[in-house]
GROMACS .gro file of C-alpha atoms in nm:
model
  330
    1UNK     CA    1   5.867   3.228  16.413
    2UNK     CA    2   5.991   3.342  16.075
    3UNK     CA    3   6.044   3.705  15.993
    4UNK     CA    4   5.764   3.876  15.795
    5UNK     CA    5   5.976   3.917  15.483
    6UNK     CA    6   6.055   3.551  15.451
    7UNK     CA    7   5.723   3.472  15.284
    8UNK     CA    8   5.782   3.728  15.012
    9UNK     CA    9   6.097   3.554  14.886
   10UNK     CA   10   5.917   3.222  14.818
   11UNK     CA   11   5.734   3.339  14.497
   12UNK     CA   12   5.691   3.627  14.251
   13UNK     CA   13   5.505   3.915  14.402
   14UNK     CA   14   5.242   4.087  14.179
   15UNK     CA   15   5.417   4.412  14.253
   16UNK     CA   16   5.738   4.282  14.099
   17UNK     CA   17   5.561   4.204  13.771
   18UNK     CA   18   5.404   4.548  13.764
   19UNK     CA   19   5.741   4.714  13.821
   20UNK     CA   20   5.889   4.520  13.527
   21UNK     CA   21   5.601   4.603  13.294
   22UNK     CA   22   5.625   4.979  13.341
   23UNK     CA   23   5.977   5.015  13.186
   24UNK     CA   24   5.873   4.796  12.890
   25UNK     CA   25   5.572   5.015  12.818
   26UNK     CA   26   5.787   5.329  12.832
   27UNK     CA   27   6.046   5.168  12.601
   28UNK     CA   28   5.793   5.069  12.334
   29UNK     CA   29   5.631   5.409  12.356
   30UNK     CA   30   5.968   5.575  12.289
   31UNK     CA   31   6.025   5.351  11.988
   32UNK     CA   32   5.690   5.442  11.843
   33UNK     CA   33   5.758   5.814  11.882
   34UNK     CA   34   6.115   5.818  11.742
   35UNK     CA   35   6.119   6.040  11.436
   36UNK     CA   36   6.337   6.001  11.127
   37UNK     CA   37   6.659   6.197  11.128
   38UNK     CA   38   6.955   6.264  10.899
   39UNK     CA   39   7.319   6.261  11.008
   40UNK     CA   40   7.612   6.396  10.806
   41UNK     CA   41   7.910   6.157  10.818
   42UNK     CA   42   8.148   6.329  10.875
   43UNK     CA   43   7.977   6.634  11.020
   44UNK     CA   44   8.243   6.861  10.867
   45UNK     CA   45   8.406   6.747  10.544
   46UNK     CA   46   8.732   6.844  10.376
   47UNK     CA   47   8.721   6.924  10.009
   48UNK     CA   48   8.794   6.615   9.799
   49UNK     CA   49   8.658   6.362  10.051
   50UNK     CA   50   8.332   6.160  10.056
   51UNK     CA   51   8.029   6.250  10.269
   52UNK     CA   52   7.723   6.038  10.352
   53UNK     CA   53   7.388   6.187  10.450
   54UNK     CA   54   7.275   5.893  10.661
   55UNK     CA   55   6.900   5.846  10.720
   56UNK     CA   56   6.787   5.710  11.061
   57UNK     CA   57   6.461   5.567  11.198
   58UNK     CA   58   6.246   5.572  10.886
   59UNK     CA   59   5.970   5.317  10.959
   60UNK     CA   60   5.638   5.208  10.812
   61UNK     CA   61   5.529   5.109  10.466
   62UNK     CA   62   5.722   5.335  10.233
   63UNK     CA   63   5.683   5.389   9.862
   64UNK     CA   64   6.013   5.573   9.805
   65UNK     CA   65   6.250   5.865   9.866
   66UNK     CA   66   6.359   6.175   9.675
   67UNK     CA   67   6.655   6.407   9.746
   68UNK     CA   68   6.650   6.775   9.647
   69UNK     CA   69   6.915   7.042   9.657
   70UNK     CA   70   6.809   7.333   9.875
   71UNK     CA   71   6.514   7.364  10.111
   72UNK     CA   72   6.235   7.328   9.857
   73UNK     CA   73   6.089   7.036   9.667
   74UNK     CA   74   6.126   7.153   9.308
   75UNK     CA   75   6.168   6.941   8.995
   76UNK     CA   76   6.468   7.136   8.868
   77UNK     CA   77   6.644   7.077   9.204
   78UNK     CA   78   6.590   6.699   9.208
   79UNK     CA   79   6.914   6.505   9.268
   80UNK     CA   80   6.792   6.145   9.276
   81UNK     CA   81   6.490   5.927   9.363
   82UNK     CA   82   6.452   5.566   9.473
   83UNK     CA   83   6.135   5.357   9.449
   84UNK     CA   84   6.131   5.080   9.707
   85UNK     CA   85   5.869   4.841   9.562
   86UNK     CA   86   6.059   4.795   9.236
   87UNK     CA   87   6.407   4.883   9.375
   88UNK     CA   88   6.495   5.135   9.105
   89UNK     CA   89   6.675   5.468   9.121
   90UNK     CA   90   6.660   5.767   8.888
   91UNK     CA   91   6.856   6.092   8.870
   92UNK     CA   92   6.730   6.448   8.832
   93UNK     CA   93   6.848   6.777   8.684
   94UNK     CA   94   7.054   6.864   8.996
   95UNK     CA   95   7.254   6.540   8.980
   96UNK     CA   96   7.626   6.610   8.926
   97UNK     CA   97   7.736   6.252   8.866
   98UNK     CA   98   7.890   6.223   9.213
   99UNK     CA   99   7.575   6.137   9.414
  100UNK     CA  100   7.441   5.791   9.491
  101UNK     CA  101   7.104   5.717   9.660
  102UNK     CA  102   7.064   5.397   9.867
  103UNK     CA  103   6.753   5.184   9.937
  104UNK     CA  104   6.739   5.310  10.297
  105UNK     CA  105   6.720   5.670  10.172
  106UNK     CA  106   7.079   5.769  10.249
  107UNK     CA  107   7.266   5.985   9.995
  108UNK     CA  108   7.640   5.958   9.925
  109UNK     CA  109   7.850   6.247   9.788
  110UNK     CA  110   8.187   6.158   9.633
  111UNK     CA  111   8.480   6.400   9.602
  112UNK     CA  112   8.287   6.690   9.754
  113UNK     CA  113   8.365   7.050   9.665
  114UNK     CA  114   8.286   7.379   9.835
  115UNK     CA  115   8.001   7.416   9.586
  116UNK     CA  116   7.832   7.120   9.761
  117UNK     CA  117   7.804   7.317  10.085
  118UNK     CA  118   7.443   7.394  10.171
  119UNK     CA  119   7.104   7.249  10.265
  120UNK     CA  120   6.936   6.938  10.123
  121UNK     CA  121   6.581   6.805  10.153
  122UNK     CA  122   6.471   6.442  10.180
  123UNK     CA  123   6.113   6.385  10.062
  124UNK     CA  124   5.960   6.059  10.192
  125UNK     CA  125   5.647   5.908  10.028
  126UNK     CA  126   5.449   5.639  10.210
  127UNK     CA  127   5.217   5.376  10.061
  128UNK     CA  128   4.913   5.563  10.186
  129UNK     CA  129   5.054   5.861   9.989
  130UNK     CA  130   5.135   6.051  10.304
  131UNK     CA  131   5.461   6.248  10.282
  132UNK     CA  132   5.729   6.372  10.514
  133UNK     CA  133   6.018   6.613  10.471
  134UNK     CA  134   6.354   6.608  10.642
  135UNK     CA  135   6.631   6.868  10.612
  136UNK     CA  136   7.005   6.812  10.616
  137UNK     CA  137   7.311   7.033  10.590
  138UNK     CA  138   7.642   6.965  10.422
  139UNK     CA  139   7.952   7.156  10.534
  140UNK     CA  140   8.260   7.144  10.312
  141UNK     CA  141   8.583   7.335  10.380
  142UNK     CA  142   8.898   7.366  10.169
  143UNK     CA  143   9.230   7.216  10.274
  144UNK     CA  144   9.440   7.526  10.338
  145UNK     CA  145   9.767   7.566  10.146
  146UNK     CA  146  10.083   7.691  10.313
  147UNK     CA  147  10.029   8.065  10.365
  148UNK     CA  148  10.286   8.311  10.232
  149UNK     CA  149  10.359   8.634  10.421
  150UNK     CA  150  10.368   8.941  10.196
  151UNK     CA  151  10.471   9.297  10.283
  152UNK     CA  152  10.384   9.640  10.146
  153UNK     CA  153  10.751   9.737  10.193
  154UNK     CA  154  11.027   9.477  10.172
  155UNK     CA  155  11.310   9.723  10.252
  156UNK     CA  156  11.165   9.971  10.500
  157UNK     CA  157  11.365  10.252  10.655
  158UNK     CA  158  11.345  10.303  11.029
  159UNK     CA  159  11.027  10.485  11.135
  160UNK     CA  160  10.835  10.358  10.830
  161UNK     CA  161  10.502  10.173  10.867
  162UNK     CA  162  10.494   9.813  10.743
  163UNK     CA  163  10.186   9.596  10.678
  164UNK     CA  164  10.233   9.216  10.673
  165UNK     CA  165   9.959   8.996  10.522
  166UNK     CA  166   9.912   8.623  10.589
  167UNK     CA  167   9.817   8.428  10.276
  168UNK     CA  168   9.504   8.482  10.069
  169UNK     CA  169   9.162   8.567  10.204
  170UNK     CA  170   8.952   8.256  10.275
  171UNK     CA  171   8.614   8.228  10.443
  172UNK     CA  172   8.587   8.064  10.785
  173UNK     CA  173   8.962   8.090  10.841
  174UNK     CA  174   9.135   8.222  11.153
  175UNK     CA  175   9.493   8.350  11.173
  176UNK     CA  176   9.763   8.357  11.441
  177UNK     CA  177  10.099   8.541  11.437
  178UNK     CA  178  10.436   8.479  11.602
  179UNK     CA  179  10.755   8.683  11.613
  180UNK     CA  180  11.084   8.518  11.711
  181UNK     CA  181  10.881   8.198  11.771
  182UNK     CA  182  10.678   8.371  12.043
  183UNK     CA  183  10.333   8.526  12.060
  184UNK     CA  184  10.307   8.889  11.961
  185UNK     CA  185  10.397   9.122  12.251
  186UNK     CA  186  10.157   9.385  12.376
  187UNK     CA  187  10.268   9.701  12.200
  188UNK     CA  188  10.103  10.018  12.075
  189UNK     CA  189  10.317   9.984  11.761
  190UNK     CA  190  10.153   9.654  11.665
  191UNK     CA  191   9.797   9.631  11.530
  192UNK     CA  192   9.599   9.331  11.401
  193UNK     CA  193   9.307   9.347  11.162
  194UNK     CA  194   8.965   9.222  11.268
  195UNK     CA  195   9.028   8.875  11.121
  196UNK     CA  196   9.397   8.878  11.234
  197UNK     CA  197   9.505   8.829  10.873
  198UNK     CA  198   9.709   9.153  10.853
  199UNK     CA  199   9.967   9.276  11.102
  200UNK     CA  200  10.064   9.647  11.098
  201UNK     CA  201  10.394   9.764  11.248
  202UNK     CA  202  10.417  10.137  11.314
  203UNK     CA  203  10.754  10.320  11.325
  204UNK     CA  204  10.968  10.011  11.265
  205UNK     CA  205  11.317   9.986  11.410
  206UNK     CA  206  11.605   9.747  11.359
  207UNK     CA  207  11.466   9.543  11.649
  208UNK     CA  208  11.156   9.460  11.441
  209UNK     CA  209  11.344   9.249  11.186
  210UNK     CA  210  11.170   8.926  11.297
  211UNK     CA  211  11.143   8.648  11.191
  212UNK     CA  212  10.762   8.650  11.161
  213UNK     CA  213  10.536   8.348  11.112
  214UNK     CA  214  10.160   8.314  11.068
  215UNK     CA  215   9.918   8.023  11.089
  216UNK     CA  216   9.592   7.975  10.898
  217UNK     CA  217   9.329   7.744  11.047
  218UNK     CA  218   8.982   7.624  10.947
  219UNK     CA  219   8.767   7.333  11.075
  220UNK     CA  220   8.946   7.073  10.860
  221UNK     CA  221   9.308   7.188  10.830
  222UNK     CA  222   9.592   7.390  10.983
  223UNK     CA  223   9.883   7.537  10.787
  224UNK     CA  224  10.181   7.749  10.899
  225UNK     CA  225  10.395   7.983  10.689
  226UNK     CA  226  10.771   7.988  10.643
  227UNK     CA  227  10.962   8.249  10.848
  228UNK     CA  228  10.964   8.603  10.708
  229UNK     CA  229  11.239   8.851  10.804
  230UNK     CA  230  11.215   9.227  10.759
  231UNK     CA  231  11.517   9.407  10.616
  232UNK     CA  232  11.496   9.733  10.813
  233UNK     CA  233  11.743   9.989  10.678
  234UNK     CA  234  11.919  10.210  10.933
  235UNK     CA  235  11.876  10.580  10.851
  236UNK     CA  236  12.181  10.767  10.982
  237UNK     CA  237  12.031  11.103  10.884
  238UNK     CA  238  11.728  11.052  11.099
  239UNK     CA  239  11.500  11.114  10.802
  240UNK     CA  240  11.203  10.895  10.739
  241UNK     CA  241  11.141  10.722  10.411
  242UNK     CA  242  10.877  10.981  10.324
  243UNK     CA  243  11.116  11.269  10.386
  244UNK     CA  244  11.384  11.103  10.173
  245UNK     CA  245  11.132  11.056   9.896
  246UNK     CA  246  11.040  11.426   9.911
  247UNK     CA  247  11.410  11.522   9.887
  248UNK     CA  248  11.461  11.296   9.586
  249UNK     CA  249  11.155  11.443   9.415
  250UNK     CA  250  11.284  11.796   9.483
  251UNK     CA  251  11.622  11.714   9.333
  252UNK     CA  252  11.461  11.566   9.023
  253UNK     CA  253  11.242  11.873   8.985
  254UNK     CA  254  11.550  12.099   9.010
  255UNK     CA  255  11.728  11.895   8.745
  256UNK     CA  256  11.423  11.926   8.521
  257UNK     CA  257  11.432  12.307   8.556
  258UNK     CA  258  11.809  12.340   8.501
  259UNK     CA  259  11.823  12.109   8.200
  260UNK     CA  260  11.671  12.362   7.949
  261UNK     CA  261  11.919  12.631   8.063
  262UNK     CA  262  12.213  12.397   8.019
  263UNK     CA  263  12.084  12.304   7.676
  264UNK     CA  264  12.057  12.674   7.578
  265UNK     CA  265  12.412  12.749   7.697
  266UNK     CA  266  12.547  12.448   7.516
  267UNK     CA  267  12.378  12.562   7.195
  268UNK     CA  268  12.532  12.911   7.222
  269UNK     CA  269  12.874  12.764   7.290
  270UNK     CA  270  12.841  12.541   6.986
  271UNK     CA  271  12.742  12.835   6.762
  272UNK     CA  272  13.039  13.040   6.891
  273UNK     CA  273  13.276  12.754   6.826
  274UNK     CA  274  13.146  12.712   6.473
  275UNK     CA  275  13.182  13.089   6.406
  276UNK     CA  276  13.544  13.094   6.526
  277UNK     CA  277  13.620  12.791   6.319
  278UNK     CA  278  13.479  12.966   6.009
  279UNK     CA  279  13.688  13.282   6.069
  280UNK     CA  280  13.997  13.073   6.120
  281UNK     CA  281  13.938  12.892   5.795
  282UNK     CA  282  13.896  13.219   5.605
  283UNK     CA  283  14.215  13.366   5.754
  284UNK     CA  284  14.401  13.049   5.674
  285UNK     CA  285  14.277  13.065   5.317
  286UNK     CA  286  14.397  13.428   5.275
  287UNK     CA  287  14.743  13.350   5.403
  288UNK     CA  288  14.762  13.058   5.170
  289UNK     CA  289  14.740  13.301   4.873
  290UNK     CA  290  15.064  13.476   4.984
  291UNK     CA  291  15.272  13.209   5.148
  292UNK     CA  292  15.595  13.412   5.122
  293UNK     CA  293  15.449  13.735   5.242
  294UNK     CA  294  15.649  13.909   5.509
  295UNK     CA  295  15.467  14.076   5.792
  296UNK     CA  296  15.418  14.436   5.699
  297UNK     CA  297  15.588  14.702   5.907
  298UNK     CA  298  15.438  15.045   5.900
  299UNK     CA  299  15.624  15.350   6.010
  300UNK     CA  300  15.461  15.669   6.109
  301UNK     CA  301  15.636  15.993   6.180
  302UNK     CA  302  15.525  16.207   6.461
  303UNK     CA  303  15.652  16.569   6.451
  304UNK     CA  304  15.678  16.752   6.771
  305UNK     CA  305  15.761  17.123   6.738
  306UNK     CA  306  15.944  17.188   7.051
  307UNK     CA  307  15.893  17.541   7.175
  308UNK     CA  308  16.217  17.559   7.360
  309UNK     CA  309  16.440  17.848   7.442
  310UNK     CA  310  16.722  17.921   7.204
  311UNK     CA  311  17.032  17.731   7.281
  312UNK     CA  312  17.373  17.763   7.121
  313UNK     CA  313  17.366  17.465   6.900
  314UNK     CA  314  17.472  17.383   6.554
  315UNK     CA  315  17.127  17.275   6.459
  316UNK     CA  316  16.867  17.512   6.333
  317UNK     CA  317  16.677  17.731   6.579
  318UNK     CA  318  16.357  17.553   6.504
  319UNK     CA  319  16.449  17.205   6.617
  320UNK     CA  320  16.241  16.932   6.487
  321UNK     CA  321  16.244  16.596   6.663
  322UNK     CA  322  16.120  16.303   6.470
  323UNK     CA  323  16.004  15.996   6.655
  324UNK     CA  324  15.948  15.681   6.471
  325UNK     CA  325  15.705  15.425   6.590
  326UNK     CA  326  15.710  15.080   6.456
  327UNK     CA  327  15.384  14.913   6.423
  328UNK     CA  328  15.375  14.553   6.336
  329UNK     CA  329  15.065  14.433   6.164
  330UNK     CA  330  15.005  14.072   6.202
   0.00000   0.00000   0.00000
């Protein structure tokens, strides 16, 4: 006696046919419900490259396609149209000369720029005059140049605050910093801005000289800066840069106050010198008139009546002593 299942292997069971038919029905139903779609190739584009807005699964009797810039179907935003029955293409007011429309509805952008970033609308017209709209988005990013680190103070004194900036500000760009080829240490003296583009160093010391490096990154490119080294000046006086600046300003202000006084004294000295020079010239002129003149000598006689007691002397009783004084007039 044969096992019960032996009979089933001799022919095709009706159940087997039913099981095969069910997947086919599901497959054809999925095909009939697939909707048109648009794919950006590549999804994210670098500036200067080509991008294709590829149209998928557009079926049925179609009359043509039209592409518009933006999310509205407006005549002044028409890029290009293609009519299928006569296989002709036309351009609109929004056509830049870099777009090409294909018979399957796809749209090619050549040498894209950041200005091309945005939304686009595909307008499909069928033979029964029914229409359908599909939206697409184009994302274009710049290729980042090598960032340059700049500083608000290239020769800081110890205890100064220094702000380092990584390159120029660019949208959709992230930044990363390194010091001595390592990630930034956790320190209360280091502070990053919200976008990490600026690094602030509080109360710098000679140990903060660096070198520092930063990296700029966006979805299409990565670029790293050259090393940047701080020249931190050692302040032996212990004064900060701000205090030194105040001292310098004070000294300059003192000089400004003293300068008028010095000018006044110099003017008086000059007038005195000129006056003496004039007197000297006059004296010299007078002496020139009497070149052989001998210095005058004046004699004056001073009489002293000495009230002395009488002495036996040959002179008179009223002795008169004459004292001569020589006065030399120069």
